[in-house]
JSON list of C-alpha atoms and ligand atoms in Angstrom, two decimals:
[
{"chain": "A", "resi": 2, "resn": "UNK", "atom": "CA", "xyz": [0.00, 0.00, 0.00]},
{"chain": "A", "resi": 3, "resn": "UNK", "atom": "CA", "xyz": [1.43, 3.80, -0.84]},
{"chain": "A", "resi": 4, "resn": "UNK", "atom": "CA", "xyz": [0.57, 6.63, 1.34]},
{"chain": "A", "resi": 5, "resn": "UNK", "atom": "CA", "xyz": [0.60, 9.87, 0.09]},
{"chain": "A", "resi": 6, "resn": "UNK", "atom": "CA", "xyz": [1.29, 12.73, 2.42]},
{"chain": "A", "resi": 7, "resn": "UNK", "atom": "CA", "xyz": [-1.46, 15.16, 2.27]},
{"chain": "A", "resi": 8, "resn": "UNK", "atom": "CA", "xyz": [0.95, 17.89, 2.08]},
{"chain": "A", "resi": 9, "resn": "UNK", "atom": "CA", "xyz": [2.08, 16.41, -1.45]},
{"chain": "A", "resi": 10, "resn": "UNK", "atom": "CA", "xyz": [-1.65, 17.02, -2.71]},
{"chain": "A", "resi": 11, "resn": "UNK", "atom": "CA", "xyz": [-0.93, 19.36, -5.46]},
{"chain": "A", "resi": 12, "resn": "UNK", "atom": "CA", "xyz": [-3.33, 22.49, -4.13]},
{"chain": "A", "resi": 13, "resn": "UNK", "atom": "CA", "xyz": [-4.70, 25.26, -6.25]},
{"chain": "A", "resi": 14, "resn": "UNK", "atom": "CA", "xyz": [-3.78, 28.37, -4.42]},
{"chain": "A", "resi": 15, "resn": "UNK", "atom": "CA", "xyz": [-0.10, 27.01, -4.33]},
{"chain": "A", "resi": 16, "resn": "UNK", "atom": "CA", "xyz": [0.20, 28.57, -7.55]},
{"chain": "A", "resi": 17, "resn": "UNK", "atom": "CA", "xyz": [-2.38, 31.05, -7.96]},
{"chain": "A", "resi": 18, "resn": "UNK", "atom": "CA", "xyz": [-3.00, 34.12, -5.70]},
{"chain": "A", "resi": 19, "resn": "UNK", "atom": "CA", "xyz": [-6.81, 34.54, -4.72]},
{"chain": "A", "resi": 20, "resn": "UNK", "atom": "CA", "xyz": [-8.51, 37.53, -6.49]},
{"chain": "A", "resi": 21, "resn": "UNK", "atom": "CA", "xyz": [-8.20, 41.04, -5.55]},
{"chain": "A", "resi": 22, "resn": "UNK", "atom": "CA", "xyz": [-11.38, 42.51, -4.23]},
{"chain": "A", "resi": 23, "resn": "UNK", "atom": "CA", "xyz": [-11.73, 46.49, -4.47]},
{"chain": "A", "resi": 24, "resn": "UNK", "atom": "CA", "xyz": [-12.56, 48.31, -1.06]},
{"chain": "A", "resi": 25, "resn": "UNK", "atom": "CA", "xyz": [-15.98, 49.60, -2.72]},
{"chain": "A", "resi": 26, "resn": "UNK", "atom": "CA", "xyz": [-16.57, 45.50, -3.45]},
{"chain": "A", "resi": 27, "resn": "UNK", "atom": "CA", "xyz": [-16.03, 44.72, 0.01]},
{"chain": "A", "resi": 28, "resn": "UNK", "atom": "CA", "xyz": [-18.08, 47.68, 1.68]},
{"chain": "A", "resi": 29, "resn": "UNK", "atom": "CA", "xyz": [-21.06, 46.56, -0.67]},
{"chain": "A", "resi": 30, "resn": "UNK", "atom": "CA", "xyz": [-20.47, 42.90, 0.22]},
{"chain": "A", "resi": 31, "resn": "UNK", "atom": "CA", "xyz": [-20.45, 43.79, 4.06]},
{"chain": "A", "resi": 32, "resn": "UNK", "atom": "CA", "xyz": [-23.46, 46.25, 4.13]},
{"chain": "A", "resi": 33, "resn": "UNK", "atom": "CA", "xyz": [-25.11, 43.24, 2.05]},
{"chain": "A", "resi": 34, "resn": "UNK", "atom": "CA", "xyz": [-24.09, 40.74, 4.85]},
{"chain": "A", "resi": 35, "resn": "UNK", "atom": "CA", "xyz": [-25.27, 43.14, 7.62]},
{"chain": "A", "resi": 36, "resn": "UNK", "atom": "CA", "xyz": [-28.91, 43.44, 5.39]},
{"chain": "A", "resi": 37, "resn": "UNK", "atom": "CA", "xyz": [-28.66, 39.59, 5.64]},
{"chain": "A", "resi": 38, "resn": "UNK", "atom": "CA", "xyz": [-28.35, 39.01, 9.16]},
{"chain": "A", "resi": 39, "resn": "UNK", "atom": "CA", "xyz": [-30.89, 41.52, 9.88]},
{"chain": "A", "resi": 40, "resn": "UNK", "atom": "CA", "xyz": [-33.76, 38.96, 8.19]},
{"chain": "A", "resi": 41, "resn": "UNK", "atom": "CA", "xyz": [-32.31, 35.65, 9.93]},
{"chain": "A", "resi": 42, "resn": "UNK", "atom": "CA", "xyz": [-34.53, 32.97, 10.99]},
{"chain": "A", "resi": 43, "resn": "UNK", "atom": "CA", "xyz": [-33.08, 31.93, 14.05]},
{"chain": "A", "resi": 44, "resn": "UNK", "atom": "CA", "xyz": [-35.27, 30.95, 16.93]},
{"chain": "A", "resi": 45, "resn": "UNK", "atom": "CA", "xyz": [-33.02, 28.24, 17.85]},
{"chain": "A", "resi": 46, "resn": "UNK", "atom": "CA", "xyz": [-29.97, 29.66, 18.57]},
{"chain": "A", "resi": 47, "resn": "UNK", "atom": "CA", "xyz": [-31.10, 33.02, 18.94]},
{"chain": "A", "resi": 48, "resn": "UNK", "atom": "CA", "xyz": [-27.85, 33.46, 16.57]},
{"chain": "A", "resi": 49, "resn": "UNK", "atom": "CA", "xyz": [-28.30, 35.70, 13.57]},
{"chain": "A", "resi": 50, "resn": "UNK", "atom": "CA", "xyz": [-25.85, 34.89, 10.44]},
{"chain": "A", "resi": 51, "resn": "UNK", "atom": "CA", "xyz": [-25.44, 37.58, 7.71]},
{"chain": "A", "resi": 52, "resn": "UNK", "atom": "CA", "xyz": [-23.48, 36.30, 4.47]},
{"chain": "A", "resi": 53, "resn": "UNK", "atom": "CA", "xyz": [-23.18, 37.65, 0.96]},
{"chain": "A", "resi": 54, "resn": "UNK", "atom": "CA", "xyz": [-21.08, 36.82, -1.81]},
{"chain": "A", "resi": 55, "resn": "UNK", "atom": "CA", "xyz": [-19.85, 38.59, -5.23]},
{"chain": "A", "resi": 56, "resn": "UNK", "atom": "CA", "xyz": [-20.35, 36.87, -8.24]},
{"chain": "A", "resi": 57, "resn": "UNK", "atom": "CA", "xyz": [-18.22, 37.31, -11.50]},
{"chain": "A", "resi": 58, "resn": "UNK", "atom": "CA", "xyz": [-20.29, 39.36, -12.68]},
{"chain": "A", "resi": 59, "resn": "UNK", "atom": "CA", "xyz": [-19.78, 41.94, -10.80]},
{"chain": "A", "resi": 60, "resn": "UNK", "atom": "CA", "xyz": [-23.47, 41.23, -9.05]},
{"chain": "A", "resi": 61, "resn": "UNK", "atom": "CA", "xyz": [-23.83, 40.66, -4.67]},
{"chain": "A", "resi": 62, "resn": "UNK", "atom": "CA", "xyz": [-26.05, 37.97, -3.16]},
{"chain": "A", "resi": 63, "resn": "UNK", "atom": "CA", "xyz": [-27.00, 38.54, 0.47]},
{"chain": "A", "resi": 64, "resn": "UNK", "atom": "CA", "xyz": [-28.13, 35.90, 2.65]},
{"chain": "A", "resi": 65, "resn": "UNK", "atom": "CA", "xyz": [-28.62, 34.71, 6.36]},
{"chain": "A", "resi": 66, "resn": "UNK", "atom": "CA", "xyz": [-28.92, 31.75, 8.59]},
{"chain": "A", "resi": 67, "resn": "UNK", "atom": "CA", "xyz": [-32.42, 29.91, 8.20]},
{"chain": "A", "resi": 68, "resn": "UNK", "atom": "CA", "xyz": [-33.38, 27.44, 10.99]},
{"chain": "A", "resi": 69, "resn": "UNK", "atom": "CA", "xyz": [-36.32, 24.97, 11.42]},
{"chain": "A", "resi": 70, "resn": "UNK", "atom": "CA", "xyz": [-37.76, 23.31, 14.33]},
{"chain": "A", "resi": 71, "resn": "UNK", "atom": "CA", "xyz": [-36.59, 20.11, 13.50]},
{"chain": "A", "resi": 72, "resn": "UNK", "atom": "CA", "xyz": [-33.95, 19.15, 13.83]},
{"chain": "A", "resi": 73, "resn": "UNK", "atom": "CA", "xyz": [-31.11, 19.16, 11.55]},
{"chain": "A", "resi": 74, "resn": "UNK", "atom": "CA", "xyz": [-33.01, 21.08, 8.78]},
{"chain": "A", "resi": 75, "resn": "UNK", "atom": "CA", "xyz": [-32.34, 24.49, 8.77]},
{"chain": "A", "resi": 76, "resn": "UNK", "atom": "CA", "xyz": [-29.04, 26.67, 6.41]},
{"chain": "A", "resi": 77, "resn": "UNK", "atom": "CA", "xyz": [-26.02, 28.68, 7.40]},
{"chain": "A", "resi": 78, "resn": "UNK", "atom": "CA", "xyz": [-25.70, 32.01, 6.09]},
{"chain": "A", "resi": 79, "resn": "UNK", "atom": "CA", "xyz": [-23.31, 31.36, 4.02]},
{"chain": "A", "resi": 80, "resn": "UNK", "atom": "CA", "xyz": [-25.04, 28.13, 1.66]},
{"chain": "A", "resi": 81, "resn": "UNK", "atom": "CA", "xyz": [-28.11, 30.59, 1.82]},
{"chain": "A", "resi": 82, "resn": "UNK", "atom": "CA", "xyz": [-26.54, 33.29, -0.27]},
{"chain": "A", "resi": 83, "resn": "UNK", "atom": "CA", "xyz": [-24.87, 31.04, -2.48]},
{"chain": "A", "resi": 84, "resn": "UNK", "atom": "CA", "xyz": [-28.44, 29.22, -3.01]},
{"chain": "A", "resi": 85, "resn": "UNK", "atom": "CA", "xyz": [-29.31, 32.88, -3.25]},
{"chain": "A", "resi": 86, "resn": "UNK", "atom": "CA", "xyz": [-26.97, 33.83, -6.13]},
{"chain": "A", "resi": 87, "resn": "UNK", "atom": "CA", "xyz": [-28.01, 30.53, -7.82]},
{"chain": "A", "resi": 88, "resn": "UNK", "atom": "CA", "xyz": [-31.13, 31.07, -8.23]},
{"chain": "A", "resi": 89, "resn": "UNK", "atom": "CA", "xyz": [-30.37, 33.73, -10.26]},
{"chain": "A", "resi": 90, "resn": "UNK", "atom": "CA", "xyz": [-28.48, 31.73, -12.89]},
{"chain": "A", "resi": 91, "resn": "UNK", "atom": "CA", "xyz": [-24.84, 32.63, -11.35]},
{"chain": "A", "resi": 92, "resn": "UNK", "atom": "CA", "xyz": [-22.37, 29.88, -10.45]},
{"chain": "A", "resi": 93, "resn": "UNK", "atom": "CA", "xyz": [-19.00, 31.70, -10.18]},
{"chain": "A", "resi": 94, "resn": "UNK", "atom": "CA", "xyz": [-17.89, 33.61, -7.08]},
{"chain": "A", "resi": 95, "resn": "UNK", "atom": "CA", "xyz": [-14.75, 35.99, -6.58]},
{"chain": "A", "resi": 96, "resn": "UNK", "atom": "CA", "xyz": [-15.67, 36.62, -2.61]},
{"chain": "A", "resi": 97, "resn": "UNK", "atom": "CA", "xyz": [-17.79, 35.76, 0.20]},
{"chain": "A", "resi": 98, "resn": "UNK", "atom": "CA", "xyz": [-18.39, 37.93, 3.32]},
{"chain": "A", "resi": 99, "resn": "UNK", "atom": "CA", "xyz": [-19.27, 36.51, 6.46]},
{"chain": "A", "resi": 100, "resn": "UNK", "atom": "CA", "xyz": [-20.55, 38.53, 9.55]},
{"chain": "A", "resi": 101, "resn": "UNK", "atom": "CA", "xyz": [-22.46, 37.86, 13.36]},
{"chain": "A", "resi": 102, "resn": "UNK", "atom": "CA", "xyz": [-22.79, 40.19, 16.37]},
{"chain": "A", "resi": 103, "resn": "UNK", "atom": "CA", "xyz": [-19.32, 38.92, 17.98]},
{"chain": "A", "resi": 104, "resn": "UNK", "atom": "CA", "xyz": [-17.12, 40.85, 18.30]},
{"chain": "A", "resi": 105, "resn": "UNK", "atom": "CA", "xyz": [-14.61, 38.51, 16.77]},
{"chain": "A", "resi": 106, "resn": "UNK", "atom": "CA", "xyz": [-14.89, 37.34, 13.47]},
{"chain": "A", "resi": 107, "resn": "UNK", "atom": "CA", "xyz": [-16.52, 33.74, 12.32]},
{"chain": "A", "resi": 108, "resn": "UNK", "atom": "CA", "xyz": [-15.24, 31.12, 10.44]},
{"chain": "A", "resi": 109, "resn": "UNK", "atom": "CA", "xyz": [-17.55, 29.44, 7.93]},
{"chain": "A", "resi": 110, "resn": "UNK", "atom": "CA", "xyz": [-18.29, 25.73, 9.02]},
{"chain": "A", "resi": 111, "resn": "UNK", "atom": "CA", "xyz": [-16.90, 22.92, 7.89]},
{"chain": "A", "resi": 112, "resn": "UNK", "atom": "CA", "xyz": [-19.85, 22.36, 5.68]},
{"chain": "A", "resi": 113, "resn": "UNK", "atom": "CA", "xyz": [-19.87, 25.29, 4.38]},
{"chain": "A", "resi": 114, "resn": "UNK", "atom": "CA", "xyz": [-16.35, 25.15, 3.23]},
{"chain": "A", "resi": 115, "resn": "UNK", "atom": "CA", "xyz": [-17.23, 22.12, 1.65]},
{"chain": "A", "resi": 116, "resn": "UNK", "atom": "CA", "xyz": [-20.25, 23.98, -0.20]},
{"chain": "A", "resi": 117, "resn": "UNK", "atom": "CA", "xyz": [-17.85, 27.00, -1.29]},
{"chain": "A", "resi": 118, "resn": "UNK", "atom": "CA", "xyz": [-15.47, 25.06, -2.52]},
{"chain": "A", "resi": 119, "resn": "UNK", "atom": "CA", "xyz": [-17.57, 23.20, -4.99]},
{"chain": "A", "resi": 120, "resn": "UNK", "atom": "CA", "xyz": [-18.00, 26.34, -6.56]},
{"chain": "A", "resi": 121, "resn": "UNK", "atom": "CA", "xyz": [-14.49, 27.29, -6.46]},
{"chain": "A", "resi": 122, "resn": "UNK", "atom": "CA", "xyz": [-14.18, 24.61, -8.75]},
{"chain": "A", "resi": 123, "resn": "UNK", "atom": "CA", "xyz": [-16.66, 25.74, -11.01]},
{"chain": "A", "resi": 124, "resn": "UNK", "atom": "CA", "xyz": [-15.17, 28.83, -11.21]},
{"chain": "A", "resi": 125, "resn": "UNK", "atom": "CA", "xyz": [-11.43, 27.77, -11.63]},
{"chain": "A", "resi": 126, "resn": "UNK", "atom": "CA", "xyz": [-10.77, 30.41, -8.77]},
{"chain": "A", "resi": 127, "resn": "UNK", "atom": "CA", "xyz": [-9.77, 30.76, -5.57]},
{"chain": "A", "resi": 128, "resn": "UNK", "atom": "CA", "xyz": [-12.86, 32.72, -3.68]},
{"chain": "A", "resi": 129, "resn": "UNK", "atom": "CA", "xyz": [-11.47, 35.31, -0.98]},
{"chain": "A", "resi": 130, "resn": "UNK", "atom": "CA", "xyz": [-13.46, 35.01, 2.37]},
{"chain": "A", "resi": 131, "resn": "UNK", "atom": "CA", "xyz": [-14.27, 38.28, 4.55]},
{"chain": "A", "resi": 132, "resn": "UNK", "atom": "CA", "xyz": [-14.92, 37.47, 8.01]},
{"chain": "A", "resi": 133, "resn": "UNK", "atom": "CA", "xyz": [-16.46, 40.31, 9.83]},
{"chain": "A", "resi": 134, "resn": "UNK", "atom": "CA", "xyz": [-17.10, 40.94, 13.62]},
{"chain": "A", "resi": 135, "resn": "UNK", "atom": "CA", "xyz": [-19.23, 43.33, 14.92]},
{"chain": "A", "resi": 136, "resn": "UNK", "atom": "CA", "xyz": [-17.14, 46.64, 15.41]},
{"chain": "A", "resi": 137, "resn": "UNK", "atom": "CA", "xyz": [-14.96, 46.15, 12.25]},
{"chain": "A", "resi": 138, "resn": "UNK", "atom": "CA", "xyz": [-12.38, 43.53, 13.13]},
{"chain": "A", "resi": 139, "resn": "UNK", "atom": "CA", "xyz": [-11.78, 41.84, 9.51]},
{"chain": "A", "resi": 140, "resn": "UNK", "atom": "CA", "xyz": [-10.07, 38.43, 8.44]},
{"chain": "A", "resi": 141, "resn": "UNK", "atom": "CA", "xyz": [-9.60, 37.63, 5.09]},
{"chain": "A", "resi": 142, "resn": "UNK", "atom": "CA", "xyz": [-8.77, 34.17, 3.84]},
{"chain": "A", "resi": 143, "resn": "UNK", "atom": "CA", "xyz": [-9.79, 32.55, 1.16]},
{"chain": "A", "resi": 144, "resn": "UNK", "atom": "CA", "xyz": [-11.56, 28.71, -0.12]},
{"chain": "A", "resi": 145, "resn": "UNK", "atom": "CA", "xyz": [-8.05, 27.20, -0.83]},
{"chain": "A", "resi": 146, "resn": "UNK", "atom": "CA", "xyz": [-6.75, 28.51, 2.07]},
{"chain": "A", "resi": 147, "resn": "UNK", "atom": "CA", "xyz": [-9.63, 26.94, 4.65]},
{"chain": "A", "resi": 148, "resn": "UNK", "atom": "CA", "xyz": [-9.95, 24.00, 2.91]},
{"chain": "A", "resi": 149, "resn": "UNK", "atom": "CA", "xyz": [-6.73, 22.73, 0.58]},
{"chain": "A", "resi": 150, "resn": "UNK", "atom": "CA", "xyz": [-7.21, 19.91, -1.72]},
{"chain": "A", "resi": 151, "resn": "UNK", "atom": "CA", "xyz": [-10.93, 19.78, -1.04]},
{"chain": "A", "resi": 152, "resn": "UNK", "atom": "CA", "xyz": [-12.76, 17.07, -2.83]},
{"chain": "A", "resi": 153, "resn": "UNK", "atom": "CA", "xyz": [-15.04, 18.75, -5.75]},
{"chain": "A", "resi": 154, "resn": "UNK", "atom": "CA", "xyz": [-16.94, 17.96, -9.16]},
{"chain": "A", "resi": 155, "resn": "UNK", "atom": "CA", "xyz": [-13.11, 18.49, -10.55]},
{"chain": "A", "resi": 156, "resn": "UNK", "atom": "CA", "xyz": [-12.45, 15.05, -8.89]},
{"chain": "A", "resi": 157, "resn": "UNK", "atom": "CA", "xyz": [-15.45, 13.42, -10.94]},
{"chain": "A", "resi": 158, "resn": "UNK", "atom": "CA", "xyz": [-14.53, 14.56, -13.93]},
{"chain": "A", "resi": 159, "resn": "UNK", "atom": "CA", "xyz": [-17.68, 16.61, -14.42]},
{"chain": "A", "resi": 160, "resn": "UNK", "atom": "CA", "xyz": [-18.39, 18.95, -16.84]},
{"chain": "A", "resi": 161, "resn": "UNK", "atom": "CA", "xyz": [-19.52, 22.05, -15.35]},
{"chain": "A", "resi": 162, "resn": "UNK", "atom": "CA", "xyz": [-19.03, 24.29, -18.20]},
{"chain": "A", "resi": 163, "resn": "UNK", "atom": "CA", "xyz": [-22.56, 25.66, -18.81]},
{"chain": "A", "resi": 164, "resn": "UNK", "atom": "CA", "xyz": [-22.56, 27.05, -15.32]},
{"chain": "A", "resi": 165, "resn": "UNK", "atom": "CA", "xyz": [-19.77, 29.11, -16.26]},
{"chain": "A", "resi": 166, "resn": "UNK", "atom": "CA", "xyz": [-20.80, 32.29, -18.54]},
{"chain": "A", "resi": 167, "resn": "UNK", "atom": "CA", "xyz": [-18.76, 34.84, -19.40]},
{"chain": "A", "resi": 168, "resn": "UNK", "atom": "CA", "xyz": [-16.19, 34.78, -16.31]},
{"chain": "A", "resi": 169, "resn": "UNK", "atom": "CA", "xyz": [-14.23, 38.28, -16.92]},
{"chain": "A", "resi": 170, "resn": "UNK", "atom": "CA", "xyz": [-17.54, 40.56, -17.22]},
{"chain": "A", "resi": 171, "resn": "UNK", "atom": "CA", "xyz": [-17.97, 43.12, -14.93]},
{"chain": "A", "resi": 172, "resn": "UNK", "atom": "CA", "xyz": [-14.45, 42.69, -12.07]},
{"chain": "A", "resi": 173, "resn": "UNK", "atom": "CA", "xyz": [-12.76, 45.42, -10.95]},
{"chain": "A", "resi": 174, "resn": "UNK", "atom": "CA", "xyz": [-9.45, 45.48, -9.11]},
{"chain": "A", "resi": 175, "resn": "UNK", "atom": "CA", "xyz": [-7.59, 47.98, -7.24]},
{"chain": "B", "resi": 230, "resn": "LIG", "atom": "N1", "xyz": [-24.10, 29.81, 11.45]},
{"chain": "B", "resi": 230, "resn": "LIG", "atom": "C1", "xyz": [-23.99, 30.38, 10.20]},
{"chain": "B", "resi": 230, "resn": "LIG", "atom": "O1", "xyz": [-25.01, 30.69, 9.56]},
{"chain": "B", "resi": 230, "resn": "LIG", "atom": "N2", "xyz": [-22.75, 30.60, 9.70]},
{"chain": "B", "resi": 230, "resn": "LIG", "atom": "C2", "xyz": [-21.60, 30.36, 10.37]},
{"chain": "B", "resi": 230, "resn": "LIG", "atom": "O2", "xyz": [-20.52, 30.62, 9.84]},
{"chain": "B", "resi": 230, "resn": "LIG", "atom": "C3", "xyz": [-21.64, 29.79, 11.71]},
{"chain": "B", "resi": 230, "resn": "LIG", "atom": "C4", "xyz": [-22.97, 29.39, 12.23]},
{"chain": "B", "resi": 230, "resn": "LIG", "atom": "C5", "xyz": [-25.44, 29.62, 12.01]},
{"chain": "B", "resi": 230, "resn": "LIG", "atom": "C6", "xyz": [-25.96, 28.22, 12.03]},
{"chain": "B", "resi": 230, "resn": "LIG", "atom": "C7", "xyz": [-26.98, 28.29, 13.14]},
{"chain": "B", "resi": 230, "resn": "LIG", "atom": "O3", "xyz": [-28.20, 28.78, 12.58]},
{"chain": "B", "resi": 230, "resn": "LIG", "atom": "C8", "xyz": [-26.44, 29.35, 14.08]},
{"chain": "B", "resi": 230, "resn": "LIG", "atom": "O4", "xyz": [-25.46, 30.08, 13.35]},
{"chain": "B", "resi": 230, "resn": "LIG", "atom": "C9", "xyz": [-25.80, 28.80, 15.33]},
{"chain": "B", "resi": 230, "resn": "LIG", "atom": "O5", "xyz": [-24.86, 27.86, 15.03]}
]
């Protein structure tokens, strides 16, 4: 049997740099987020999410943690604005903003991660992720960063190219 250390896994952003995202992108993303959390459904936790994410395209998708009373059921934030942007017929993302009351920033989950990156993939781009806390504090990582190697569509050989229209309309970079 042949082990292959994980570290050997050839990952994306060791050659590529994730996207630059313009300050006006990232205020629009955040006051996006903030409209987000503002229309969480979160009886459960009592924990409102606020998420939005910038598609290539130049368009922002807000979204926000949805719960249910049983359960199990229920969406972060973060899967709900990407459901958000896909419903409108866009696929590819250059950034995702993430944002609570805490003071400190959050991290997406670990499922989320797993839901961003399968989009990364569709893309063929890293996507930068804001995290935001409450008075300002920022983090900024990105998908290939949080989760390196991740297994994807790439890995089945799928072809995702009708989800992917027109990738360089509308970016700006400063
Ligand atoms: N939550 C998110 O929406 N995004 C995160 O990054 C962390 C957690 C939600 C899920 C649940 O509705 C609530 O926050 C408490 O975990």
């Amino acid at each position: 049997m042949e082990f292959t250390d994980s570290s050997s896994v050839p990952r994306p952003s060791d050659h590529m740099s994730s996207p630059t995202i313009s300050r006006q992108d990232r205020e629009v993303l955040t006051e996006s987020a903030k409209a987000g959390m503002r229309n969480a459904y979160a009886p459960r936790s009592g924990f409102p999410v606020g998420a939005a994410v910038l598609t290539f395209h130049g368009n922002v998708y807000q979204g926000c943690n949805v719960e249910s009373v049983i359960s199990g059921l229920g969406t972060c934030a973060e899967r709900c604005a990407i459901d958000h942007a896909v419903a409108h017929g866009e696929y590819c993302f250059r950034a995702m903003l993430v944002t609570s009351r805490l003071e400190n920033p959050i991290r997406p989950c670990g499922a989320c991660l797993q839901y961003i990156n399968e989009f990364a993939q569709i893309g063929k781009d890293d996507i930068v992720i804001f995290m935001v806390g409450a008075t300002g504090k920022v983090a900024r990582s990105s998908i290939w960063e949080m989760l390196p190697g991740g297994f994807g569509p790439k890995d089945l050989g799928l072809d995702l190219s009708r989800y992917v229209k027109n990738n360089s309309e509308g970016l700006s970079e400063d």
